[in-house]
PDB file of C-alpha atoms in Angstrom:
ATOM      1  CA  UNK A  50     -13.777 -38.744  22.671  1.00  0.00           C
ATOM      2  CA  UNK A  51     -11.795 -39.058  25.694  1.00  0.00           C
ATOM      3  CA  UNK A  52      -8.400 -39.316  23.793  1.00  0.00           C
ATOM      4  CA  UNK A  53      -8.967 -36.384  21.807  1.00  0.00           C
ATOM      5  CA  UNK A  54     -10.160 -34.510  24.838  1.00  0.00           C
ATOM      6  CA  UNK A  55      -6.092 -35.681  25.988  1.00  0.00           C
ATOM      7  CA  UNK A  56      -4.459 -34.412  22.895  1.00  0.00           C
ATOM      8  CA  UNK A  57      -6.119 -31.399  22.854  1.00  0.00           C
ATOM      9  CA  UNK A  58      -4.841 -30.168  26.073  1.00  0.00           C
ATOM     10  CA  UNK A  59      -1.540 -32.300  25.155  1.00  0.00           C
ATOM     11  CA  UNK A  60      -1.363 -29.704  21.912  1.00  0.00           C
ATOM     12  CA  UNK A  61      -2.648 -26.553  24.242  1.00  0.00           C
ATOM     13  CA  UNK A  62       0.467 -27.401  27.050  1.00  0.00           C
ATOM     14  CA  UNK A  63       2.921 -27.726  24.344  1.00  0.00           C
ATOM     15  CA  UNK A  64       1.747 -24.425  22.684  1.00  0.00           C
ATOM     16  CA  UNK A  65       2.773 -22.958  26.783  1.00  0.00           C
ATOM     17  CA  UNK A  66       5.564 -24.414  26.953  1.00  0.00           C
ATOM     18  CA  UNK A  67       7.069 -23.407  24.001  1.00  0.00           C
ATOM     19  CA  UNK A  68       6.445 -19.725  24.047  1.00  0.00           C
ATOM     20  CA  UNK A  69       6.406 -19.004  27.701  1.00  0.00           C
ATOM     21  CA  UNK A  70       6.054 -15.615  26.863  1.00  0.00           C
ATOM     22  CA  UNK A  71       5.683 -13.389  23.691  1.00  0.00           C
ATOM     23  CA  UNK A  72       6.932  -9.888  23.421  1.00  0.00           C
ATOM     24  CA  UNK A  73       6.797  -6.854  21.706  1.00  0.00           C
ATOM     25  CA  UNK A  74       9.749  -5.007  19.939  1.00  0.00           C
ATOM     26  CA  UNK A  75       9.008  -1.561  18.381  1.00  0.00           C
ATOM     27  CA  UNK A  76      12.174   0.033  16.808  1.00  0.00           C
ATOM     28  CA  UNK A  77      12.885   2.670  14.556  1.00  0.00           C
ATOM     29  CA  UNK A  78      13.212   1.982  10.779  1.00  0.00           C
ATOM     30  CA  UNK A  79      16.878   2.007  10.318  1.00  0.00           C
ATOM     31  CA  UNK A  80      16.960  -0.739  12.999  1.00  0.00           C
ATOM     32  CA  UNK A  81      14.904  -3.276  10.613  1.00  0.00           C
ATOM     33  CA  UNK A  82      17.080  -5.835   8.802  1.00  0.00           C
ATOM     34  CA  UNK A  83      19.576  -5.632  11.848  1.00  0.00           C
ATOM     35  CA  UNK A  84      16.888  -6.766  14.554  1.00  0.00           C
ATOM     36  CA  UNK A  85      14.972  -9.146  12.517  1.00  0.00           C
ATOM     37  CA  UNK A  86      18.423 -11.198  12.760  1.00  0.00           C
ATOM     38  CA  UNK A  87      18.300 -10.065  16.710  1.00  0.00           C
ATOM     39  CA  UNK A  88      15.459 -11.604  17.355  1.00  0.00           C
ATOM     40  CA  UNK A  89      15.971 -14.751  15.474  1.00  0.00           C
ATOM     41  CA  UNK A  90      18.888 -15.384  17.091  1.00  0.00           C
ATOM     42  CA  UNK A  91      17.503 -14.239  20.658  1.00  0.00           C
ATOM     43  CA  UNK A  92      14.820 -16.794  19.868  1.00  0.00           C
ATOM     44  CA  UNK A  93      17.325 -19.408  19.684  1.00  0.00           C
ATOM     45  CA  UNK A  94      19.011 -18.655  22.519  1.00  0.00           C
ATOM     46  CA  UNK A  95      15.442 -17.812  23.957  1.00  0.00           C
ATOM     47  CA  UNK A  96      13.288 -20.694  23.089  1.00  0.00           C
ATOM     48  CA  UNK A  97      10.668 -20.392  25.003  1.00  0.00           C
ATOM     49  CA  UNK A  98      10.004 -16.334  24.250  1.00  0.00           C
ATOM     50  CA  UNK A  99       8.875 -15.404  21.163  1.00  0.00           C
ATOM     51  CA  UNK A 100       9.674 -11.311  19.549  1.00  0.00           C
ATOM     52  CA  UNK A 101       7.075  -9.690  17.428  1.00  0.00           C
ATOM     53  CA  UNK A 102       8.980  -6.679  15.495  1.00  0.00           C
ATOM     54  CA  UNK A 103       6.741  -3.626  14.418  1.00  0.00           C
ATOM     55  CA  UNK A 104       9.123  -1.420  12.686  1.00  0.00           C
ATOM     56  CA  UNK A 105       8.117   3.089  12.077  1.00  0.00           C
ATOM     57  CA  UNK A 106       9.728   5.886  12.438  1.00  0.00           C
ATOM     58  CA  UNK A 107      10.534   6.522  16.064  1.00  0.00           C
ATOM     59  CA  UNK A 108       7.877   9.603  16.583  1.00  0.00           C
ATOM     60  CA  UNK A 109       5.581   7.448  15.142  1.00  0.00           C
ATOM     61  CA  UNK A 110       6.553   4.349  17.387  1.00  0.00           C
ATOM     62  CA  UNK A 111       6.089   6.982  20.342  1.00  0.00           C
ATOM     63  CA  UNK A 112       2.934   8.079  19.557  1.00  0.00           C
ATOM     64  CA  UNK A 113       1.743   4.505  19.336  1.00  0.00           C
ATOM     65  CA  UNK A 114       3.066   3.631  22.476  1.00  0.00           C
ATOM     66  CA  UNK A 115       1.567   7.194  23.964  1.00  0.00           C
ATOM     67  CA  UNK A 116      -2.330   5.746  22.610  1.00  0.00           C
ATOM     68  CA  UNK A 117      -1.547   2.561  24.327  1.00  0.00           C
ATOM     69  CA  UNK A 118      -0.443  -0.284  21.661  1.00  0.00           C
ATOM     70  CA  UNK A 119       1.298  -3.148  23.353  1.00  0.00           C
ATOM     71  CA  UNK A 120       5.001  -2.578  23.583  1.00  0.00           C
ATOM     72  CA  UNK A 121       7.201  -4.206  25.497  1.00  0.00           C
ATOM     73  CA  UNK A 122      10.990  -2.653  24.532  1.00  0.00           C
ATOM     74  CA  UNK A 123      11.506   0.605  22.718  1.00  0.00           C
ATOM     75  CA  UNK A 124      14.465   1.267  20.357  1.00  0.00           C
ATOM     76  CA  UNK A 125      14.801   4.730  19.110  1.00  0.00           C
ATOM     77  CA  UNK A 126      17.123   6.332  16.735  1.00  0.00           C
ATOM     78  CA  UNK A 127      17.950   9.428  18.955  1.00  0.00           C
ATOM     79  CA  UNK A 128      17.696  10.589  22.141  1.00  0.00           C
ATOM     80  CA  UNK A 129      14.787  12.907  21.670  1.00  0.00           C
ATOM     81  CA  UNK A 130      12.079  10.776  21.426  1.00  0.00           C
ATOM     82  CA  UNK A 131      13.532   8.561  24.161  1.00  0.00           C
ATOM     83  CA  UNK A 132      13.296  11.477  26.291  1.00  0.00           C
ATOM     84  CA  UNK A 133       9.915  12.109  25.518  1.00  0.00           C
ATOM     85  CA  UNK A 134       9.117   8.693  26.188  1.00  0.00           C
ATOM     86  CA  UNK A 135      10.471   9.420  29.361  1.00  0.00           C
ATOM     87  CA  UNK A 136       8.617  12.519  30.179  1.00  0.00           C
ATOM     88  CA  UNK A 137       5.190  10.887  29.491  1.00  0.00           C
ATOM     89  CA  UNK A 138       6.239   7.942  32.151  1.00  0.00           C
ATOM     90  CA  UNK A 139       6.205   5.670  29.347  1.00  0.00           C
ATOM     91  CA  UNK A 140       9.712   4.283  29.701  1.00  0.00           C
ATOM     92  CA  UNK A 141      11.615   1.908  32.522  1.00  0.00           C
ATOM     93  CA  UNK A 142      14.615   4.700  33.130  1.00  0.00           C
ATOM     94  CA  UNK A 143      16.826   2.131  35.076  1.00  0.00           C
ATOM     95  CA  UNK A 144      16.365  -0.056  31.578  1.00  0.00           C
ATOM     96  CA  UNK A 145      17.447   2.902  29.545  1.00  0.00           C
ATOM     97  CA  UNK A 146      20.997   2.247  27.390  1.00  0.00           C
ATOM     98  CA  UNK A 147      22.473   3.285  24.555  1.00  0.00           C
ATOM     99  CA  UNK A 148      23.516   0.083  22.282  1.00  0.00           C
ATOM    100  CA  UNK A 149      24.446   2.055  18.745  1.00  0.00           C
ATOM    101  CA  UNK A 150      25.374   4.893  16.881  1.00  0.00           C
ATOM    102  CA  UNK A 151      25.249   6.195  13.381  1.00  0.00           C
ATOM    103  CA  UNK A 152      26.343   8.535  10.750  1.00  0.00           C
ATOM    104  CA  UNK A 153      24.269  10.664   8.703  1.00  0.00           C
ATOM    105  CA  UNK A 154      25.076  11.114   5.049  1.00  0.00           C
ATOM    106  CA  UNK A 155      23.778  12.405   1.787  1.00  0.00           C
ATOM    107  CA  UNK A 156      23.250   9.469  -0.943  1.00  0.00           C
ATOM    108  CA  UNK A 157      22.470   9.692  -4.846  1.00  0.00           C
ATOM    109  CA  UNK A 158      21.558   7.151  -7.262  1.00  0.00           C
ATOM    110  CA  UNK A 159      24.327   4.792  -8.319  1.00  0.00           C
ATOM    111  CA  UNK A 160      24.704   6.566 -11.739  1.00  0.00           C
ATOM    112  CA  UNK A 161      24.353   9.764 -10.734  1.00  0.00           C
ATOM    113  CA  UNK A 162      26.819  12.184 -12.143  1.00  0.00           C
ATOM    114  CA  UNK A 163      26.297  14.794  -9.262  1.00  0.00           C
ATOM    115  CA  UNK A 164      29.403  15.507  -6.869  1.00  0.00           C
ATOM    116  CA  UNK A 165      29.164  17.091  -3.330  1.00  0.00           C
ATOM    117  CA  UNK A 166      31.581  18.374  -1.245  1.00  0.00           C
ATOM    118  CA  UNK A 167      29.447  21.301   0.014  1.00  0.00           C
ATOM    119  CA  UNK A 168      25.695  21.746   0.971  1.00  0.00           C
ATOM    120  CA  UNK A 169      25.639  24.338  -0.951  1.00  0.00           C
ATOM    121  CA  UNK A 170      24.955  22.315  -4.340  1.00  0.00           C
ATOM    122  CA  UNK A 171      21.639  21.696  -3.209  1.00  0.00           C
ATOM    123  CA  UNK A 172      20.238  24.809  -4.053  1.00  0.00           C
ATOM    124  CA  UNK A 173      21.574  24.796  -7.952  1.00  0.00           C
ATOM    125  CA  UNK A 174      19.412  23.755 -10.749  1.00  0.00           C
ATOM    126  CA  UNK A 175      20.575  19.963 -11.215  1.00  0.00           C
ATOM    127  CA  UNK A 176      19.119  18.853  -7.561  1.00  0.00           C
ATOM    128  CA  UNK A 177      15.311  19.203  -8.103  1.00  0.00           C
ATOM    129  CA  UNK A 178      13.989  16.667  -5.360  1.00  0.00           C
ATOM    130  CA  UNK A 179      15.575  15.982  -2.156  1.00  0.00           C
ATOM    131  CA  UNK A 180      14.401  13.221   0.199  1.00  0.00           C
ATOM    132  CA  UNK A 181      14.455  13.643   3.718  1.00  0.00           C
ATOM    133  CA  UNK A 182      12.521  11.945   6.996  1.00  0.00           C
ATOM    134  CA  UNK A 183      10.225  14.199   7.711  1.00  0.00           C
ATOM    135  CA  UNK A 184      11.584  16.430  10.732  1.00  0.00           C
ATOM    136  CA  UNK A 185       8.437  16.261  12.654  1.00  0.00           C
ATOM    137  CA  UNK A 186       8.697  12.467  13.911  1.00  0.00           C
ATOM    138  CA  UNK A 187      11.945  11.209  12.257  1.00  0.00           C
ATOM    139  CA  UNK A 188      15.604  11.147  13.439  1.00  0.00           C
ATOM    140  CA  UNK A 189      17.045  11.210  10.213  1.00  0.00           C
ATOM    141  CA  UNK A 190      15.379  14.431   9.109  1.00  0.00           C
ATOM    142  CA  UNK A 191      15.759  16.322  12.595  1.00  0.00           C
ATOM    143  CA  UNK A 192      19.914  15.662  12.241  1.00  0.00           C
ATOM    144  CA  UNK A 193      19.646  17.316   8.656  1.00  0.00           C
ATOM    145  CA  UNK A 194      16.961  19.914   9.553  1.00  0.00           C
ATOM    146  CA  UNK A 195      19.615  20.781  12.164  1.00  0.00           C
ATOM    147  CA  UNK A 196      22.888  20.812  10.075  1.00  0.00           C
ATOM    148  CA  UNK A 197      20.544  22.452   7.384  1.00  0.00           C
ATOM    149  CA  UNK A 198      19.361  25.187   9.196  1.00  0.00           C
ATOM    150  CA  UNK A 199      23.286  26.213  10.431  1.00  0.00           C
ATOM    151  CA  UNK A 200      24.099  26.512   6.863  1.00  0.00           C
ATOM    152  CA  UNK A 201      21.365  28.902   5.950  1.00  0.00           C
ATOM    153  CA  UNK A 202      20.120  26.319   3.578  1.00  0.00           C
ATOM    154  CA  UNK A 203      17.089  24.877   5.146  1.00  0.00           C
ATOM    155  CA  UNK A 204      14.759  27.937   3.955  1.00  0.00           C
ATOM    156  CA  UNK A 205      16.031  27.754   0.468  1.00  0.00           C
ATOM    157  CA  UNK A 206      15.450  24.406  -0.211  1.00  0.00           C
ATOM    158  CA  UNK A 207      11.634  23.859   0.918  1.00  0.00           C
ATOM    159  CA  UNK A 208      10.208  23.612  -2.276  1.00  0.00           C
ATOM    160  CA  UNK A 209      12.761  20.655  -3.169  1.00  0.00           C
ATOM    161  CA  UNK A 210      12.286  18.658  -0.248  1.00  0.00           C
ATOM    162  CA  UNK A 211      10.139  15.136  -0.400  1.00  0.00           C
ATOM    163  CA  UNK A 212       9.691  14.470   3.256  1.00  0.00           C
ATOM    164  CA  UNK A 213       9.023  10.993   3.867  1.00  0.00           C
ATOM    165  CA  UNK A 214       7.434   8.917   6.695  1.00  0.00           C
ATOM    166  CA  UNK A 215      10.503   7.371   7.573  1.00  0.00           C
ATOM    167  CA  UNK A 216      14.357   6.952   6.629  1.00  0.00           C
ATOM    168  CA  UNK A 217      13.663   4.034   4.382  1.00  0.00           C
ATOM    169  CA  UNK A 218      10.901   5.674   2.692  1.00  0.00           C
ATOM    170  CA  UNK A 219      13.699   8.395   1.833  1.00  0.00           C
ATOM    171  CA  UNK A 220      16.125   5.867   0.543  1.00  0.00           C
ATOM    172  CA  UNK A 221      13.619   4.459  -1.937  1.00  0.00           C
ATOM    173  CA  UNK A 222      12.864   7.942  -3.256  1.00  0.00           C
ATOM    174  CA  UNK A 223      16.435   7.696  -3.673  1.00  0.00           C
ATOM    175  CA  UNK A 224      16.872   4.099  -5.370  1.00  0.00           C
ATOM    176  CA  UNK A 225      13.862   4.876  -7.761  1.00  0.00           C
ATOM    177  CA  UNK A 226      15.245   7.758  -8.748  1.00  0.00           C
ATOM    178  CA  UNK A 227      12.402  10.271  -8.004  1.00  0.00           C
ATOM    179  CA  UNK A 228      15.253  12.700  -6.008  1.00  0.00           C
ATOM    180  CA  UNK A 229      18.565  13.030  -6.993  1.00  0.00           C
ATOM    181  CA  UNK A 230      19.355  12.999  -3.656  1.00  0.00           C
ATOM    182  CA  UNK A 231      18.658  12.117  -0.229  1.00  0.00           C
ATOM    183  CA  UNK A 232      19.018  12.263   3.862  1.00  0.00           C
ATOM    184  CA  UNK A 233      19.654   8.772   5.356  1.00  0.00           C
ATOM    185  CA  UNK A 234      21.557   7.032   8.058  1.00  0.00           C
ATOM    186  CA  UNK A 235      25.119   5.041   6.473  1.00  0.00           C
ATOM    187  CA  UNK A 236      23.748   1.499   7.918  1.00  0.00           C
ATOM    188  CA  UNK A 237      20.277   2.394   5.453  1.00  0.00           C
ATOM    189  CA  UNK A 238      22.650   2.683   2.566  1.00  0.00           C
ATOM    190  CA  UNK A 239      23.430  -1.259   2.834  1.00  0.00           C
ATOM    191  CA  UNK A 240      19.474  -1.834   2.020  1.00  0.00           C
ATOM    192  CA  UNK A 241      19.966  -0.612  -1.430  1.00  0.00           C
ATOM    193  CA  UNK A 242      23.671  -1.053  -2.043  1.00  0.00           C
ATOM    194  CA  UNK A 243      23.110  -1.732  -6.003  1.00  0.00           C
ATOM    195  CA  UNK A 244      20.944   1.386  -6.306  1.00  0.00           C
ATOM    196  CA  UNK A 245      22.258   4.073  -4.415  1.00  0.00           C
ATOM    197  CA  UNK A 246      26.144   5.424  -3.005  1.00  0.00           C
ATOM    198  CA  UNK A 247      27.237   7.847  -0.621  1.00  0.00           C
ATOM    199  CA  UNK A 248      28.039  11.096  -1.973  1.00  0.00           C
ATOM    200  CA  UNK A 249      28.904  13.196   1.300  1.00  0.00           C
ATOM    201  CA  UNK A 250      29.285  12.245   5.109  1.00  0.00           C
ATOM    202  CA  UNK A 251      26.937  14.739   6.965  1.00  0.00           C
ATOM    203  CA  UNK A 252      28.663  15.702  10.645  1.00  0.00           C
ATOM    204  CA  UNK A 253      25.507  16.096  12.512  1.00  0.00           C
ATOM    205  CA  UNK A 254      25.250  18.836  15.755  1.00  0.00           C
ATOM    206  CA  UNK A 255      24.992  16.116  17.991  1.00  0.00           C
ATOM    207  CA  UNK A 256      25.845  12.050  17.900  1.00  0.00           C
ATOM    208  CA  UNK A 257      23.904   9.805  16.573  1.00  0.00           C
ATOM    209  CA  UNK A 258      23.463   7.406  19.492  1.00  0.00           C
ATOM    210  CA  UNK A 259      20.428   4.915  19.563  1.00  0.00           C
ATOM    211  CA  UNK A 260      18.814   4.093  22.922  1.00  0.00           C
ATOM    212  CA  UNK A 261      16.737   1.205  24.177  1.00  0.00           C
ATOM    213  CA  UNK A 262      14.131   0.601  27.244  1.00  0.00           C
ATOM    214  CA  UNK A 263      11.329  -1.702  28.302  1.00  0.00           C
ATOM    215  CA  UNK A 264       7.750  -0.133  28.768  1.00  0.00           C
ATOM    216  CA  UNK A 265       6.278   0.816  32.140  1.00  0.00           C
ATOM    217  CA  UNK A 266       3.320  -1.335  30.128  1.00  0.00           C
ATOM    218  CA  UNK A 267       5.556  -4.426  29.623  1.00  0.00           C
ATOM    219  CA  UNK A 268       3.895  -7.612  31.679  1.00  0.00           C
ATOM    220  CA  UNK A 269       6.975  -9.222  30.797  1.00  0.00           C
ATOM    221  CA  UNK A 270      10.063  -7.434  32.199  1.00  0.00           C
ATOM    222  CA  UNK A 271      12.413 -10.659  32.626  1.00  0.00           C
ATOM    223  CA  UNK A 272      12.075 -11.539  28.723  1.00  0.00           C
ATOM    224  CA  UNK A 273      11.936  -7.599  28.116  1.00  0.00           C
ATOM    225  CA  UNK A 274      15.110  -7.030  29.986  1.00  0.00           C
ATOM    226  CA  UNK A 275      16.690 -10.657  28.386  1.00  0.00           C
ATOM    227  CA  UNK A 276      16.066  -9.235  24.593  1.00  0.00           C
ATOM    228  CA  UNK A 277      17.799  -5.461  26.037  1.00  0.00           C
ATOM    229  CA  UNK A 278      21.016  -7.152  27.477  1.00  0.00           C
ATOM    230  CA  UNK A 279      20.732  -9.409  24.091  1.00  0.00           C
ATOM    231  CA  UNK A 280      21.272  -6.777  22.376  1.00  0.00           C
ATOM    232  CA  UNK A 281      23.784  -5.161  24.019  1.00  0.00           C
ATOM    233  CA  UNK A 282      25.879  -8.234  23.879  1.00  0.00           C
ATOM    234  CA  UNK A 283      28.939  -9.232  22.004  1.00  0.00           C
ATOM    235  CA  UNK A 284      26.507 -11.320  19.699  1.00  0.00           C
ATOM    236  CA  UNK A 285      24.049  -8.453  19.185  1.00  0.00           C
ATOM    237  CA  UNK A 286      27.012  -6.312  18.755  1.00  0.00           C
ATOM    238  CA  UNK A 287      28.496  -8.503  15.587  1.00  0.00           C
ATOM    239  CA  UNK A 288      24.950  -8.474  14.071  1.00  0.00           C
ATOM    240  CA  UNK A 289      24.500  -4.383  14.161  1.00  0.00           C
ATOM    241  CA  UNK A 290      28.201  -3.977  12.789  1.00  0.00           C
ATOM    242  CA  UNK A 291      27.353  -6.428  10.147  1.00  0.00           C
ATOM    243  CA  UNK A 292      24.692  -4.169   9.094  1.00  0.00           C
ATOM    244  CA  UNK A 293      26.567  -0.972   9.382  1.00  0.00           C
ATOM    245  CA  UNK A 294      25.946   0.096  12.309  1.00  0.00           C
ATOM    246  CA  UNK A 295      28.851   2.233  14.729  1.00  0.00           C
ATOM    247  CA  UNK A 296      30.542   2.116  17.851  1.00  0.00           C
TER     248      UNK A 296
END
């Protein structure tokens, strides 16, 4: 009885010792197959803090963080919702950088005969369904609301639009083939490579720069600020230009 009693607690200090600390990464969607190699690696370098990724679209990671789920470091795909992250005192400010940018583009299925060199095609007769974020809580669809709305197009189009819960969710309308076209950020287009191609770079009204910040509800700001500076690194760098991310 004894000796078990020893191995128990043997098993319970190992369990501490391994994972000093556990933490909480919420980033946008377009951030996914980029930071689940982030974190791995962090974890390596790391070994005794552990990253749980929970992945959304960055309103939606907000308004999570807003009704208090655990988060310990924010990654957002604009500076909007970082702000309001911000104004709700939800944010460390001094822990606030920008590690990324992006480029918004229109895709089509790989097959697709369609060819854009003007906005303007999306109101003919061929495009019937358009995927897009959907404005109200993702990046992707604010910078083509935006760029749509300049053109006089955004009005036009309503009835065409499939507005998705997040910028992945748009490039699988895409891939399936249930729109002949869609909004979505250039890394996204590496996700579905064999399904889908770029037909036309979008210029957006403002850059596409990503921002990061630990919580004011972290408990664990060393490890919080550890995964931040991670990322920033030369070795974070390599792994977001792998996935087609800009700088």
């Amino acid at each position: 009885m004894y000796k078990k009693i020893i191995l128990v607690w043997a098993f319970l200090f190992w369990q501490t010792s391994v994972f000093s600390a556990e933490i909480t990464v919420a980033a946008a969607s377009s951030l996914t197959d980029a930071f689940k190699v982030i974190a791995q690696d962090f974890e390596k370098k790391y070994p005794k803090t552990k990253v749980n990724l929970t992945f959304a679209s960055s309103g939606t990671l907000l308004q999570q963080l807003r009704h208090g789920a655990p988060i310990d470091v924010l990654a957002t795909a604009d500076q909007q919702t970082m702000n309001e992250a911000h104004t709700f005192g939800l944010i460390q400010t001094k822990t606030r950088i920008n590690f990324t940018s992006n480029q918004l583009v229109l895709i089509a299925p790989k097959n697709s005969k369609i060819q854009i060199n003007d906005l303007r095609i999306l109101k003919q007769e061929q495009v019937k369904h358009i995927a897009i974020g959907n404005p109200a809580y993702t990046p992707a669809g604010r910078y083509a609301q935006a760029v749509l709305k300049q053109q006089n197009l955004w009005a036009t189009i309503q009835k065409k639009l499939i507005k998705t819960q997040n910028v992945r969710h748009a490039l699988d309308y895409v891939a399936r083939g249930e729109a002949q076209v869609g909004f979505v950020f250039s890394s996204d287009v590496l996700n579905q490579i064999n399904k889908v191609k770029i037909v036309m770079n979008i210029p957006t009204l403002q850059p596409i720069q990503y921002p990061i910040a630990a919580t004011t509800k972290t408990q664990h700001i060393p490890e919080s600020n550890y995964f931040i500076q991670y990322v920033k690194s030369e070795a974070g760098q390599n792994v977001l230009q792998h996935y087609g991310f800009r700088f």
